[in-house]
Amino acid sequence: MNPQVEDQMELISQFYPGIYTQLEPQQGEAKPRRRRKKSKGEASSGGTRKRKLTPEQVDLLELNFGDEHKLESERKDRLASELGLDPRQVAVWFQNRRARWKCKKMEEEYSRLKTEHESAVIEKCRLETEVLKLKEQLTEAEKEKQRLLERGDGGSSNSASPSFSMEAMDPPFLWEFGMEGLEAIFHLPGNNYIHGIEWVNSPYEMLLEKF
DNA sequence: CGGGTTGGGAGGTTACATCA
DNA sequence: GTGATGTAACCTCCCAACCC
């Protein structure tokens, strides 16, 4: 045993007699479960008393916990003798450590899910705004088309221009077809120029920019 | 196969130590 | 002195392995 630890234990034993009796289990003796004392007075006068593990003991325990969270019998006994602790103490430490680890994992998971949720909400808002913008653009395009038809040749139904309809453009229409669907819907001639309207910043291209 | 025993894990609680 | 917090020790329940 580490001499420094031994010194500390001896010192503490002087002030709290009986505190380390658990370190010397009587071989072959049945070990009944210790009932905790309820009164503080009893605890300080020789009953079971909590003691803090030394930083060295905690370090080694942590090191072992890092290797493997579960504790087989053999490893427990080996660790206990290395640390000068009762195997029961080592087992208890591992139990508590696993509980703390799980708790921490839960907190991390919660925090990760919260961030994910927040990002999803932001993305949803962005997409909703995008949909509104696109609908506005389509309305404008529809109006422009009407103006051109009224001013021009009277509106041939065999026109080469894409046939838009506001009913068809209502969501969820846009999102049901994927990118190929969008491309088909917004298919444009090579010069991006239809009936005097420049489509350089077409809704489709705006969408592509976003993705 | 069924029942008893044992060891160990999870989850929860209690009691003590420490600190602001 | 006191409330909050961390943690060692404990309790209870459950499950798997083993033995008879």
mmCIF file of N, CA and C in Angstrom, chain A residues 99-181:
data_model
loop_
_atom_site.group_PDB
_atom_site.id
_atom_site.type_symbol
_atom_site.label_atom_id
_atom_site.label_comp_id
_atom_site.label_asym_id
_atom_site.label_seq_id
_atom_site.Cartn_x
_atom_site.Cartn_y
_atom_site.Cartn_z
ATOM 1 N N ALA A 99 -23.398 4.900 -12.866
ATOM 2 C CA ALA A 99 -24.608 5.728 -12.764
ATOM 3 C C ALA A 99 -24.301 7.160 -13.197
ATOM 4 N N ARG A 100 -23.148 7.691 -12.756
ATOM 5 C CA ARG A 100 -22.776 9.063 -13.140
ATOM 6 C C ARG A 100 -22.531 9.146 -14.638
ATOM 7 N N TRP A 101 -21.891 8.100 -15.165
ATOM 8 C CA TRP A 101 -21.576 8.071 -16.593
ATOM 9 C C TRP A 101 -22.865 8.072 -17.414
ATOM 10 N N LYS A 102 -23.812 7.272 -16.982
ATOM 11 C CA LYS A 102 -25.082 7.187 -17.700
ATOM 12 C C LYS A 102 -25.810 8.527 -17.656
ATOM 13 N N CYS A 103 -25.768 9.126 -16.484
ATOM 14 C CA CYS A 103 -26.423 10.422 -16.303
ATOM 15 C C CYS A 103 -25.804 11.467 -17.246
ATOM 16 N N LYS A 104 -24.479 11.449 -17.309
ATOM 17 C CA LYS A 104 -23.778 12.399 -18.169
ATOM 18 C C LYS A 104 -24.124 12.147 -19.639
ATOM 19 N N LYS A 105 -24.154 10.861 -19.996
ATOM 20 C CA LYS A 105 -24.510 10.497 -21.375
ATOM 21 C C LYS A 105 -25.905 11.012 -21.723
ATOM 22 N N MET A 106 -26.818 10.868 -20.785
ATOM 23 C CA MET A 106 -28.194 11.324 -21.003
ATOM 24 C C MET A 106 -28.217 12.829 -21.227
ATOM 25 N N GLU A 107 -27.436 13.534 -20.422
ATOM 26 C CA GLU A 107 -27.390 14.991 -20.569
ATOM 27 C C GLU A 107 -26.843 15.377 -21.931
ATOM 28 N N GLU A 108 -25.771 14.672 -22.352
ATOM 29 C CA GLU A 108 -25.165 14.954 -23.653
ATOM 30 C C GLU A 108 -26.160 14.685 -24.781
ATOM 31 N N GLU A 109 -26.863 13.552 -24.640
ATOM 32 C CA GLU A 109 -27.836 13.173 -25.662
ATOM 33 C C GLU A 109 -28.960 14.205 -25.738
ATOM 34 N N TYR A 110 -29.397 14.640 -24.563
ATOM 35 C CA TYR A 110 -30.455 15.659 -24.517
ATOM 36 C C TYR A 110 -29.986 16.926 -25.222
ATOM 37 N N SER A 111 -28.775 17.315 -24.905
ATOM 38 C CA SER A 111 -28.238 18.544 -25.480
ATOM 39 C C SER A 111 -28.097 18.428 -27.008
ATOM 40 N N ARG A 112 -27.670 17.230 -27.465
ATOM 41 C CA ARG A 112 -27.517 17.007 -28.900
ATOM 42 C C ARG A 112 -28.874 17.074 -29.607
ATOM 43 N N LEU A 113 -29.865 16.416 -29.014
ATOM 44 C CA LEU A 113 -31.202 16.402 -29.620
ATOM 45 C C LEU A 113 -31.807 17.800 -29.635
ATOM 46 N N LYS A 114 -31.516 18.565 -28.572
ATOM 47 C CA LYS A 114 -32.051 19.919 -28.488
ATOM 48 C C LYS A 114 -31.485 20.776 -29.626
ATOM 49 N N THR A 115 -30.157 20.657 -29.828
ATOM 50 C CA THR A 115 -29.513 21.399 -30.911
ATOM 51 C C THR A 115 -30.087 20.995 -32.259
ATOM 52 N N GLU A 116 -30.256 19.679 -32.430
ATOM 53 C CA GLU A 116 -30.808 19.167 -33.688
ATOM 54 C C GLU A 116 -32.205 19.730 -33.934
ATOM 55 N N HIS A 117 -32.983 19.742 -32.876
ATOM 56 C CA HIS A 117 -34.359 20.237 -32.983
ATOM 57 C C HIS A 117 -34.360 21.712 -33.357
ATOM 58 N N GLU A 118 -33.485 22.476 -32.705
ATOM 59 C CA GLU A 118 -33.422 23.914 -32.996
ATOM 60 C C GLU A 118 -33.035 24.154 -34.454
ATOM 61 N N SER A 119 -32.062 23.379 -34.935
ATOM 62 C CA SER A 119 -31.645 23.520 -36.341
ATOM 63 C C SER A 119 -32.804 23.198 -37.272
ATOM 64 N N ALA A 120 -33.547 22.143 -36.916
ATOM 65 C CA ALA A 120 -34.674 21.739 -37.761
ATOM 66 C C ALA A 120 -35.735 22.836 -37.807
ATOM 67 N N VAL A 121 -35.965 23.472 -36.663
ATOM 68 C CA VAL A 121 -36.961 24.545 -36.612
ATOM 69 C C VAL A 121 -36.518 25.713 -37.484
ATOM 70 N N ILE A 122 -35.236 26.055 -37.390
ATOM 71 C CA ILE A 122 -34.707 27.155 -38.204
ATOM 72 C C ILE A 122 -34.830 26.825 -39.692
ATOM 73 N N GLU A 123 -34.472 25.587 -40.042
ATOM 74 C CA GLU A 123 -34.546 25.165 -41.441
ATOM 75 C C GLU A 123 -35.990 25.208 -41.935
ATOM 76 N N LYS A 124 -36.909 24.803 -41.069
ATOM 77 C CA LYS A 124 -38.321 24.815 -41.442
ATOM 78 C C LYS A 124 -38.769 26.246 -41.751
ATOM 79 N N CYS A 125 -38.365 27.192 -40.901
ATOM 80 C CA CYS A 125 -38.725 28.596 -41.121
ATOM 81 C C CYS A 125 -38.150 29.080 -42.444
ATOM 82 N N ARG A 126 -36.885 28.702 -42.665
ATOM 83 C CA ARG A 126 -36.229 29.139 -43.895
ATOM 84 C C ARG A 126 -36.976 28.618 -45.119
ATOM 85 N N LEU A 127 -37.338 27.352 -45.072
ATOM 86 C CA LEU A 127 -38.038 26.761 -46.205
ATOM 87 C C LEU A 127 -39.419 27.384 -46.401
ATOM 88 N N GLU A 128 -40.074 27.686 -45.296
ATOM 89 C CA GLU A 128 -41.394 28.313 -45.410
ATOM 90 C C GLU A 128 -41.282 29.694 -46.057
ATOM 91 N N THR A 129 -40.249 30.434 -45.660
ATOM 92 C CA THR A 129 -40.002 31.741 -46.261
ATOM 93 C C THR A 129 -39.723 31.589 -47.746
ATOM 94 N N GLU A 130 -38.926 30.571 -48.072
ATOM 95 C CA GLU A 130 -38.572 30.298 -49.455
ATOM 96 C C GLU A 130 -39.837 30.000 -50.272
ATOM 97 N N VAL A 131 -40.711 29.223 -49.727
ATOM 98 C CA VAL A 131 -41.959 28.873 -50.412
ATOM 99 C C VAL A 131 -42.770 30.136 -50.688
ATOM 100 N N LEU A 132 -42.848 31.004 -49.678
ATOM 101 C CA LEU A 132 -43.599 32.256 -49.868
ATOM 102 C C LEU A 132 -43.011 33.086 -50.986
ATOM 103 N N LYS A 133 -41.659 33.179 -50.982
ATOM 104 C CA LYS A 133 -40.987 33.964 -52.028
ATOM 105 C C LYS A 133 -41.286 33.393 -53.402
ATOM 106 N N LEU A 134 -41.184 32.063 -53.505
ATOM 107 C CA LEU A 134 -41.414 31.405 -54.788
ATOM 108 C C LEU A 134 -42.842 31.609 -55.264
ATOM 109 N N LYS A 135 -43.764 31.545 -54.320
ATOM 110 C CA LYS A 135 -45.166 31.756 -54.698
ATOM 111 C C LYS A 135 -45.386 33.175 -55.212
ATOM 112 N N GLU A 136 -44.721 34.122 -54.555
ATOM 113 C CA GLU A 136 -44.828 35.510 -55.017
ATOM 114 C C GLU A 136 -44.296 35.635 -56.429
ATOM 115 N N GLN A 137 -43.127 35.006 -56.675
ATOM 116 C CA GLN A 137 -42.528 35.072 -58.008
ATOM 117 C C GLN A 137 -43.440 34.443 -59.046
ATOM 118 N N LEU A 138 -44.054 33.350 -58.670
ATOM 119 C CA LEU A 138 -44.951 32.672 -59.604
ATOM 120 C C LEU A 138 -46.174 33.521 -59.908
ATOM 121 N N THR A 139 -46.666 34.187 -58.887
ATOM 122 C CA THR A 139 -47.820 35.063 -59.100
ATOM 123 C C THR A 139 -47.452 36.160 -60.098
ATOM 124 N N GLU A 140 -46.272 36.731 -59.879
ATOM 125 C CA GLU A 140 -45.805 37.780 -60.792
ATOM 126 C C GLU A 140 -45.669 37.240 -62.205
ATOM 127 N N ALA A 141 -45.106 36.069 -62.320
ATOM 128 C CA ALA A 141 -44.896 35.470 -63.643
ATOM 129 C C ALA A 141 -46.227 35.205 -64.328
ATOM 130 N N GLU A 142 -47.174 34.738 -63.521
ATOM 131 C CA GLU A 142 -48.511 34.461 -64.050
ATOM 132 C C GLU A 142 -49.158 35.739 -64.576
ATOM 133 N N LYS A 143 -48.998 36.795 -63.792
ATOM 134 C CA LYS A 143 -49.573 38.081 -64.209
ATOM 135 C C LYS A 143 -48.932 38.545 -65.513
ATOM 136 N N GLU A 144 -47.600 38.409 -65.551
ATOM 137 C CA GLU A 144 -46.853 38.846 -66.729
ATOM 138 C C GLU A 144 -47.292 38.050 -67.959
ATOM 139 N N LYS A 145 -47.502 36.761 -67.739
ATOM 140 C CA LYS A 145 -47.929 35.898 -68.834
ATOM 141 C C LYS A 145 -49.297 36.356 -69.368
ATOM 142 N N GLN A 146 -50.188 36.647 -68.445
ATOM 143 C CA GLN A 146 -51.509 37.106 -68.827
ATOM 144 C C GLN A 146 -51.431 38.388 -69.652
ATOM 145 N N ARG A 147 -50.567 39.318 -69.124
ATOM 146 C CA ARG A 147 -50.407 40.591 -69.838
ATOM 147 C C ARG A 147 -49.939 40.345 -71.274
ATOM 148 N N LEU A 148 -48.952 39.472 -71.414
ATOM 149 C CA LEU A 148 -48.378 39.203 -72.733
ATOM 150 C C LEU A 148 -49.404 38.551 -73.655
ATOM 151 N N LEU A 149 -50.176 37.647 -73.073
ATOM 152 C CA LEU A 149 -51.180 36.952 -73.879
ATOM 153 C C LEU A 149 -52.245 37.917 -74.373
ATOM 154 N N GLU A 150 -52.657 38.802 -73.441
ATOM 155 C CA GLU A 150 -53.693 39.765 -73.814
ATOM 156 C C GLU A 150 -53.182 40.734 -74.868
ATOM 157 N N ARG A 151 -51.904 41.143 -74.747
ATOM 158 C CA ARG A 151 -51.331 42.118 -75.666
ATOM 159 C C ARG A 151 -50.960 41.475 -77.008
ATOM 160 N N GLY A 152 -50.603 40.206 -76.997
ATOM 161 C CA GLY A 152 -50.014 39.544 -78.160
ATOM 162 C C GLY A 152 -51.018 38.919 -79.090
ATOM 163 N N ASP A 153 -50.744 37.655 -79.500
ATOM 164 C CA ASP A 153 -51.520 37.010 -80.549
ATOM 165 C C ASP A 153 -52.853 36.420 -80.089
ATOM 166 N N GLY A 154 -53.295 36.749 -79.008
ATOM 167 C CA GLY A 154 -54.572 36.249 -78.546
ATOM 168 C C GLY A 154 -54.470 34.955 -77.775
ATOM 169 N N GLY A 155 -53.240 34.479 -77.625
ATOM 170 C CA GLY A 155 -53.033 33.343 -76.751
ATOM 171 C C GLY A 155 -53.272 32.015 -77.399
ATOM 172 N N SER A 156 -52.279 31.547 -78.209
ATOM 173 C CA SER A 156 -52.389 30.212 -78.788
ATOM 174 C C SER A 156 -52.204 29.164 -77.705
ATOM 175 N N SER A 157 -53.069 28.169 -77.705
ATOM 176 C CA SER A 157 -52.956 27.139 -76.683
ATOM 177 C C SER A 157 -51.791 26.212 -76.954
ATOM 178 N N ASN A 158 -51.217 26.285 -78.202
ATOM 179 C CA ASN A 158 -50.074 25.442 -78.524
ATOM 180 C C ASN A 158 -48.762 26.157 -78.275
ATOM 181 N N SER A 159 -48.810 27.181 -77.440
ATOM 182 C CA SER A 159 -47.610 27.949 -77.151
ATOM 183 C C SER A 159 -46.491 27.054 -76.619
ATOM 184 N N ALA A 160 -45.241 27.410 -76.940
ATOM 185 C CA ALA A 160 -44.091 26.626 -76.490
ATOM 186 C C ALA A 160 -43.761 26.898 -75.036
ATOM 187 N N SER A 161 -44.353 27.970 -74.512
ATOM 188 C CA SER A 161 -44.011 28.304 -73.125
ATOM 189 C C SER A 161 -44.579 27.265 -72.169
ATOM 190 N N PRO A 162 -43.901 27.097 -71.055
ATOM 191 C CA PRO A 162 -44.405 26.140 -70.067
ATOM 192 C C PRO A 162 -45.772 26.551 -69.586
ATOM 193 N N SER A 163 -46.569 25.551 -69.319
ATOM 194 C CA SER A 163 -47.922 25.850 -68.886
ATOM 195 C C SER A 163 -48.003 25.858 -67.373
ATOM 196 N N PHE A 164 -48.101 27.038 -66.782
ATOM 197 C CA PHE A 164 -48.190 27.158 -65.336
ATOM 198 C C PHE A 164 -49.640 27.277 -64.907
ATOM 199 N N SER A 165 -49.915 26.776 -63.764
ATOM 200 C CA SER A 165 -51.205 27.070 -63.174
ATOM 201 C C SER A 165 -51.032 27.236 -61.686
ATOM 202 N N MET A 166 -51.659 28.222 -61.112
ATOM 203 C CA MET A 166 -51.472 28.519 -59.703
ATOM 204 C C MET A 166 -51.950 27.379 -58.820
ATOM 205 N N GLU A 167 -53.031 26.685 -59.279
ATOM 206 C CA GLU A 167 -53.511 25.578 -58.456
ATOM 207 C C GLU A 167 -52.412 24.523 -58.316
ATOM 208 N N ALA A 168 -51.759 24.280 -59.484
ATOM 209 C CA ALA A 168 -50.743 23.230 -59.483
ATOM 210 C C ALA A 168 -49.546 23.594 -58.631
ATOM 211 N N MET A 169 -49.284 24.881 -58.451
ATOM 212 C CA MET A 169 -48.077 25.276 -57.740
ATOM 213 C C MET A 169 -48.250 25.345 -56.232
ATOM 214 N N ASP A 170 -49.446 25.082 -55.765
ATOM 215 C CA ASP A 170 -49.629 25.146 -54.316
ATOM 216 C C ASP A 170 -48.879 24.023 -53.612
ATOM 217 N N PRO A 171 -48.235 24.325 -52.513
ATOM 218 C CA PRO A 171 -47.641 23.248 -51.719
ATOM 219 C C PRO A 171 -48.744 22.289 -51.317
ATOM 220 N N PRO A 172 -48.496 21.008 -51.128
ATOM 221 C CA PRO A 172 -47.161 20.414 -51.070
ATOM 222 C C PRO A 172 -46.578 20.060 -52.428
ATOM 223 N N PHE A 173 -47.245 20.498 -53.495
ATOM 224 C CA PHE A 173 -46.787 20.202 -54.852
ATOM 225 C C PHE A 173 -45.270 20.268 -55.016
ATOM 226 N N LEU A 174 -44.684 21.393 -54.596
ATOM 227 C CA LEU A 174 -43.259 21.624 -54.840
ATOM 228 C C LEU A 174 -42.376 20.530 -54.257
ATOM 229 N N TRP A 175 -42.779 20.054 -53.099
ATOM 230 C CA TRP A 175 -41.851 19.179 -52.356
ATOM 231 C C TRP A 175 -42.083 17.703 -52.623
ATOM 232 N N GLU A 176 -43.092 17.416 -53.456
ATOM 233 C CA GLU A 176 -43.394 16.005 -53.664
ATOM 234 C C GLU A 176 -42.580 15.380 -54.782
ATOM 235 N N PHE A 177 -41.935 16.193 -55.593
ATOM 236 C CA PHE A 177 -41.292 15.659 -56.796
ATOM 237 C C PHE A 177 -39.784 15.533 -56.707
ATOM 238 N N GLY A 178 -39.188 16.020 -55.629
ATOM 239 C CA GLY A 178 -37.731 15.969 -55.554
ATOM 240 C C GLY A 178 -37.130 16.909 -56.563
ATOM 241 N N MET A 179 -35.795 16.871 -56.681
ATOM 242 C CA MET A 179 -35.118 17.815 -57.560
ATOM 243 C C MET A 179 -35.456 17.575 -59.024
ATOM 244 N N GLU A 180 -35.605 16.269 -59.422
ATOM 245 C CA GLU A 180 -35.929 15.978 -60.813
ATOM 246 C C GLU A 180 -37.288 16.577 -61.156
ATOM 247 N N GLY A 181 -38.189 16.431 -60.222
ATOM 248 C CA GLY A 181 -39.530 16.969 -60.422
ATOM 249 C C GLY A 181 -39.488 18.468 -60.625
#
